[in-house]
Amino acid sequence: MLGHIDYLNLLPFYQFLKKKGIKVKKSYPSEINKWFDEGKIDAAFISSIKAKNKKCFNAGIIAKKEVKSVLICPGEGEDIESATSNVLAKILAQNGRVVIGDKAFREKGCKDLATLWHEKYNLPFVFALFCTNKNHEKYQKIINSFLHTHQKIPYVTLKKYAKKLGISYQEARDYLDKTIYYKLGWREKKALKLFWRKAHELARNRKTTGN
């Protein structure tokens, strides 16, 4: 069974799987991580903070600069749906309320965490990686096919999804075509290693100070 993050950023992957008749178990990132750790799913895009040392492929949920769906907003608190973004906010020393996923499109007056990361390190940000617990060859074929096939989402499907989010069809189209991409190259791998190192330093410092 495949775990699937039920957000707009993976709608192309969902449509790809649907065409192939592959069933999925849907939820938000932190719960997908939990299912993966418990072996309840065979494969999924799991949060980058949880993907280190896992069996993962060169596919992720990536933003070159602005991501639009991972924000730091006025207020305080972590997003229970998130794992990576909560850590990212701390690495970037951003105080506020972390908001991720489709609900972020309804927020106003927020800062984009991927933009802040890019401004600081001049690198894209990888929010999740496609990883497997078993049947590695099977899922490698699936993800490779996805990466090498242009995904055309039906107009009616995307318009309906955009309406649910409170954004226009064109905003949803631009988000998928110009903001989010999935193939890891050397810059994305460099960004991942930097994120993991910064997260490790953050955890070590918090342990030392007791905060």
Short mmCIF file of C-alpha atoms in Angstrom, two decimals:
data_model
loop_
_atom_site.label_atom_id
_atom_site.label_comp_id
_atom_site.label_asym_id
_atom_site.label_seq_id
_atom_site.Cartn_x
_atom_site.Cartn_y
_atom_site.Cartn_z
CA MET A 1 0.00 0.00 0.00
CA LEU A 2 1.19 3.48 -0.90
CA GLY A 3 0.78 6.37 1.51
CA HIS A 4 -0.28 9.63 -0.11
CA ILE A 5 -0.06 13.20 1.18
CA ASP A 6 -3.47 14.63 0.31
CA TYR A 7 -2.32 18.12 -0.73
CA LEU A 8 -2.37 20.00 -4.04
CA ASN A 9 1.40 19.63 -4.36
CA LEU A 10 0.99 15.89 -5.01
CA LEU A 11 -2.16 16.02 -7.14
CA PRO A 12 -0.11 15.14 -10.28
CA PHE A 13 1.23 12.04 -8.53
CA TYR A 14 -2.25 11.06 -7.36
CA GLN A 15 -3.61 11.40 -10.90
CA PHE A 16 -0.69 9.30 -12.19
CA LEU A 17 -1.41 6.54 -9.64
CA LYS A 18 -5.14 6.68 -10.33
CA LYS A 19 -4.56 6.10 -14.06
CA LYS A 20 -2.50 3.03 -13.19
CA GLY A 21 -5.13 1.71 -10.80
CA ILE A 22 -2.81 1.98 -7.80
CA LYS A 23 -4.70 2.51 -4.55
CA VAL A 24 -3.42 4.82 -1.83
CA LYS A 25 -3.98 5.58 1.83
CA LYS A 26 -4.35 9.34 2.23
CA SER A 27 -3.40 11.63 5.09
CA TYR A 28 -1.16 14.58 6.02
CA PRO A 29 2.67 14.42 6.26
CA SER A 30 3.21 13.73 9.97
CA GLU A 31 0.69 10.88 9.94
CA ILE A 32 2.18 9.44 6.73
CA ASN A 33 5.56 9.45 8.54
CA LYS A 34 4.00 7.52 11.43
CA TRP A 35 2.45 4.92 9.13
CA PHE A 36 5.77 4.53 7.33
CA ASP A 37 7.69 3.99 10.59
CA GLU A 38 5.08 1.46 11.76
CA GLY A 39 5.26 -0.43 8.46
CA LYS A 40 1.59 0.20 7.70
CA ILE A 41 2.50 1.48 4.23
CA ASP A 42 5.13 0.22 1.80
CA ALA A 43 6.16 3.55 0.30
CA ALA A 44 5.35 7.26 0.35
CA PHE A 45 6.68 10.77 0.08
CA ILE A 46 7.81 11.18 3.70
CA SER A 47 9.03 14.35 5.39
CA SER A 48 12.67 15.18 4.69
CA ILE A 49 13.43 15.37 8.41
CA LYS A 50 12.38 11.70 8.71
CA ALA A 51 13.94 10.47 5.46
CA LYS A 52 17.61 10.51 6.42
CA ASN A 53 19.13 6.99 6.25
CA LYS A 54 15.94 5.58 4.72
CA LYS A 55 15.75 3.84 1.34
CA CYS A 56 14.77 6.78 -0.85
CA PHE A 57 14.87 7.63 -4.55
CA ASN A 58 15.69 10.78 -6.51
CA ALA A 59 12.17 12.15 -6.14
CA GLY A 60 10.84 14.68 -3.69
CA ILE A 61 8.47 17.57 -3.14
CA ILE A 62 10.68 20.52 -4.01
CA ALA A 63 10.43 24.30 -4.36
CA LYS A 64 13.12 26.29 -6.16
CA LYS A 65 12.32 29.56 -4.36
CA GLU A 66 8.80 30.44 -3.20
CA VAL A 67 6.61 27.48 -2.21
CA LYS A 68 3.34 29.28 -1.26
CA SER A 69 2.09 26.39 0.87
CA VAL A 70 4.63 26.43 3.73
CA LEU A 71 4.36 29.63 5.72
CA ILE A 72 5.26 31.33 8.96
CA CYS A 73 2.29 33.46 10.02
CA PRO A 74 1.45 35.85 12.85
CA GLY A 75 0.82 34.01 16.11
CA GLU A 76 2.60 31.04 17.55
CA GLY A 77 2.59 27.26 17.38
CA GLU A 78 3.68 24.36 15.23
CA ASP A 79 1.51 22.75 12.57
CA ILE A 80 0.54 19.25 13.74
CA GLU A 81 0.42 18.12 10.11
CA SER A 82 4.07 19.02 9.62
CA ALA A 83 7.44 17.55 10.55
CA THR A 84 10.00 19.17 8.24
CA SER A 85 8.49 22.67 8.17
CA ASN A 86 8.39 23.01 11.95
CA VAL A 87 12.12 22.28 12.04
CA LEU A 88 12.79 24.56 9.07
CA ALA A 89 11.19 27.50 10.87
CA LYS A 90 13.51 26.95 13.83
CA ILE A 91 16.59 26.64 11.61
CA LEU A 92 15.68 29.97 10.02
CA ALA A 93 15.05 31.49 13.48
CA GLN A 94 11.49 32.40 12.54
CA ASN A 95 9.03 33.00 15.34
CA GLY A 96 5.36 32.60 14.53
CA ARG A 97 2.75 30.06 13.55
CA VAL A 98 3.78 27.41 11.04
CA VAL A 99 1.09 26.65 8.45
CA ILE A 100 1.51 24.03 5.73
CA GLY A 101 -0.48 22.37 2.98
CA ASP A 102 -3.69 23.40 1.30
CA LYS A 103 -4.91 25.52 4.21
CA ALA A 104 -1.89 27.80 3.71
CA PHE A 105 -3.51 29.22 0.56
CA ARG A 106 -6.12 30.88 2.78
CA GLU A 107 -3.57 32.67 4.98
CA LYS A 108 -2.61 36.35 4.64
CA GLY A 109 0.30 38.43 5.91
CA CYS A 110 2.71 35.47 6.17
CA LYS A 111 6.29 34.77 5.12
CA ASP A 112 7.22 31.96 2.77
CA LEU A 113 9.70 29.57 4.42
CA ALA A 114 11.15 28.28 1.15
CA THR A 115 11.82 31.86 0.05
CA LEU A 116 13.61 32.59 3.33
CA TRP A 117 15.70 29.43 2.91
CA HIS A 118 16.63 30.40 -0.65
CA GLU A 119 17.55 33.94 0.38
CA LYS A 120 19.87 32.58 3.06
CA TYR A 121 21.48 29.63 1.25
CA ASN A 122 20.72 30.17 -2.46
CA LEU A 123 19.39 26.63 -2.70
CA PRO A 124 16.02 24.99 -3.37
CA PHE A 125 14.25 23.29 -0.49
CA VAL A 126 13.23 19.63 -0.42
CA PHE A 127 10.19 19.11 1.81
CA ALA A 128 9.78 15.36 1.30
CA LEU A 129 11.44 12.36 -0.33
CA PHE A 130 9.89 9.29 -1.92
CA CYS A 131 11.02 6.35 0.26
CA THR A 132 10.20 2.66 0.58
CA ASN A 133 9.98 0.06 3.34
CA LYS A 134 9.88 -2.90 0.95
CA ASN A 135 9.27 -3.85 -2.69
CA HIS A 136 11.98 -1.34 -3.61
CA GLU A 137 12.29 -2.33 -7.28
CA LYS A 138 8.52 -2.15 -7.80
CA TYR A 139 8.29 1.36 -6.36
CA GLN A 140 11.44 2.51 -8.12
CA LYS A 141 9.77 1.66 -11.44
CA ILE A 142 6.63 3.51 -10.38
CA ILE A 143 8.44 6.68 -9.30
CA ASN A 144 10.77 6.65 -12.32
CA SER A 145 7.76 6.37 -14.62
CA PHE A 146 6.12 9.32 -12.83
CA LEU A 147 9.24 11.47 -13.16
CA HIS A 148 9.57 10.77 -16.87
CA THR A 149 5.91 11.18 -17.84
CA HIS A 150 4.25 14.56 -18.30
CA GLN A 151 1.25 14.68 -15.99
CA LYS A 152 -1.77 16.38 -17.51
CA ILE A 153 -4.45 17.08 -14.92
CA PRO A 154 -7.96 17.44 -16.41
CA TYR A 155 -9.24 21.01 -16.38
CA VAL A 156 -12.40 20.05 -14.47
CA THR A 157 -10.39 18.19 -11.80
CA LEU A 158 -8.00 21.07 -11.15
CA LYS A 159 -10.76 23.70 -11.27
CA LYS A 160 -12.74 21.76 -8.66
CA TYR A 161 -9.64 21.41 -6.45
CA ALA A 162 -8.83 25.12 -6.81
CA LYS A 163 -12.39 26.09 -5.86
CA LYS A 164 -12.11 23.98 -2.69
CA LEU A 165 -8.92 25.88 -1.78
CA GLY A 166 -10.40 29.29 -2.55
CA ILE A 167 -7.93 30.05 -5.33
CA SER A 168 -8.34 30.45 -9.07
CA TYR A 169 -7.73 27.70 -11.60
CA GLN A 170 -4.76 29.69 -12.94
CA GLU A 171 -3.21 30.02 -9.47
CA ALA A 172 -3.48 26.27 -9.00
CA ARG A 173 -2.05 25.67 -12.49
CA ASP A 174 0.88 28.04 -11.88
CA TYR A 175 1.56 26.43 -8.51
CA LEU A 176 1.93 23.01 -10.09
CA ASP A 177 3.72 24.18 -13.24
CA LYS A 178 6.05 26.85 -11.85
CA THR A 179 6.40 26.37 -8.09
CA ILE A 180 6.56 22.65 -7.28
CA TYR A 181 8.77 20.04 -8.94
CA TYR A 182 9.82 16.50 -8.08
CA LYS A 183 13.20 15.46 -9.55
CA LEU A 184 16.29 15.65 -7.33
CA GLY A 185 19.55 16.86 -8.85
CA TRP A 186 22.85 17.82 -7.26
CA ARG A 187 21.53 21.18 -5.93
CA GLU A 188 18.58 19.49 -4.25
CA LYS A 189 20.86 16.86 -2.69
CA LYS A 190 23.17 19.61 -1.46
CA ALA A 191 20.18 21.40 0.07
CA LEU A 192 19.04 18.19 1.79
CA LYS A 193 22.46 17.57 3.33
CA LEU A 194 22.57 21.16 4.57
CA PHE A 195 19.08 20.87 6.06
CA TRP A 196 19.95 17.62 7.84
CA ARG A 197 23.15 19.15 9.22
CA LYS A 198 21.34 22.25 10.45
CA ALA A 199 18.60 20.11 12.00
CA HIS A 200 21.22 18.00 13.79
CA GLU A 201 22.93 21.14 15.12
CA LEU A 202 19.58 22.51 16.26
CA ALA A 203 18.71 19.29 18.12
CA ARG A 204 22.17 19.14 19.72
CA ASN A 205 21.96 22.77 20.87
CA ARG A 206 18.48 22.29 22.30
CA LYS A 207 19.67 19.20 24.17
CA THR A 208 22.65 21.12 25.56
CA THR A 209 20.57 24.09 26.71
CA GLY A 210 17.60 21.96 27.80
CA ASN A 211 15.15 23.98 25.68
#
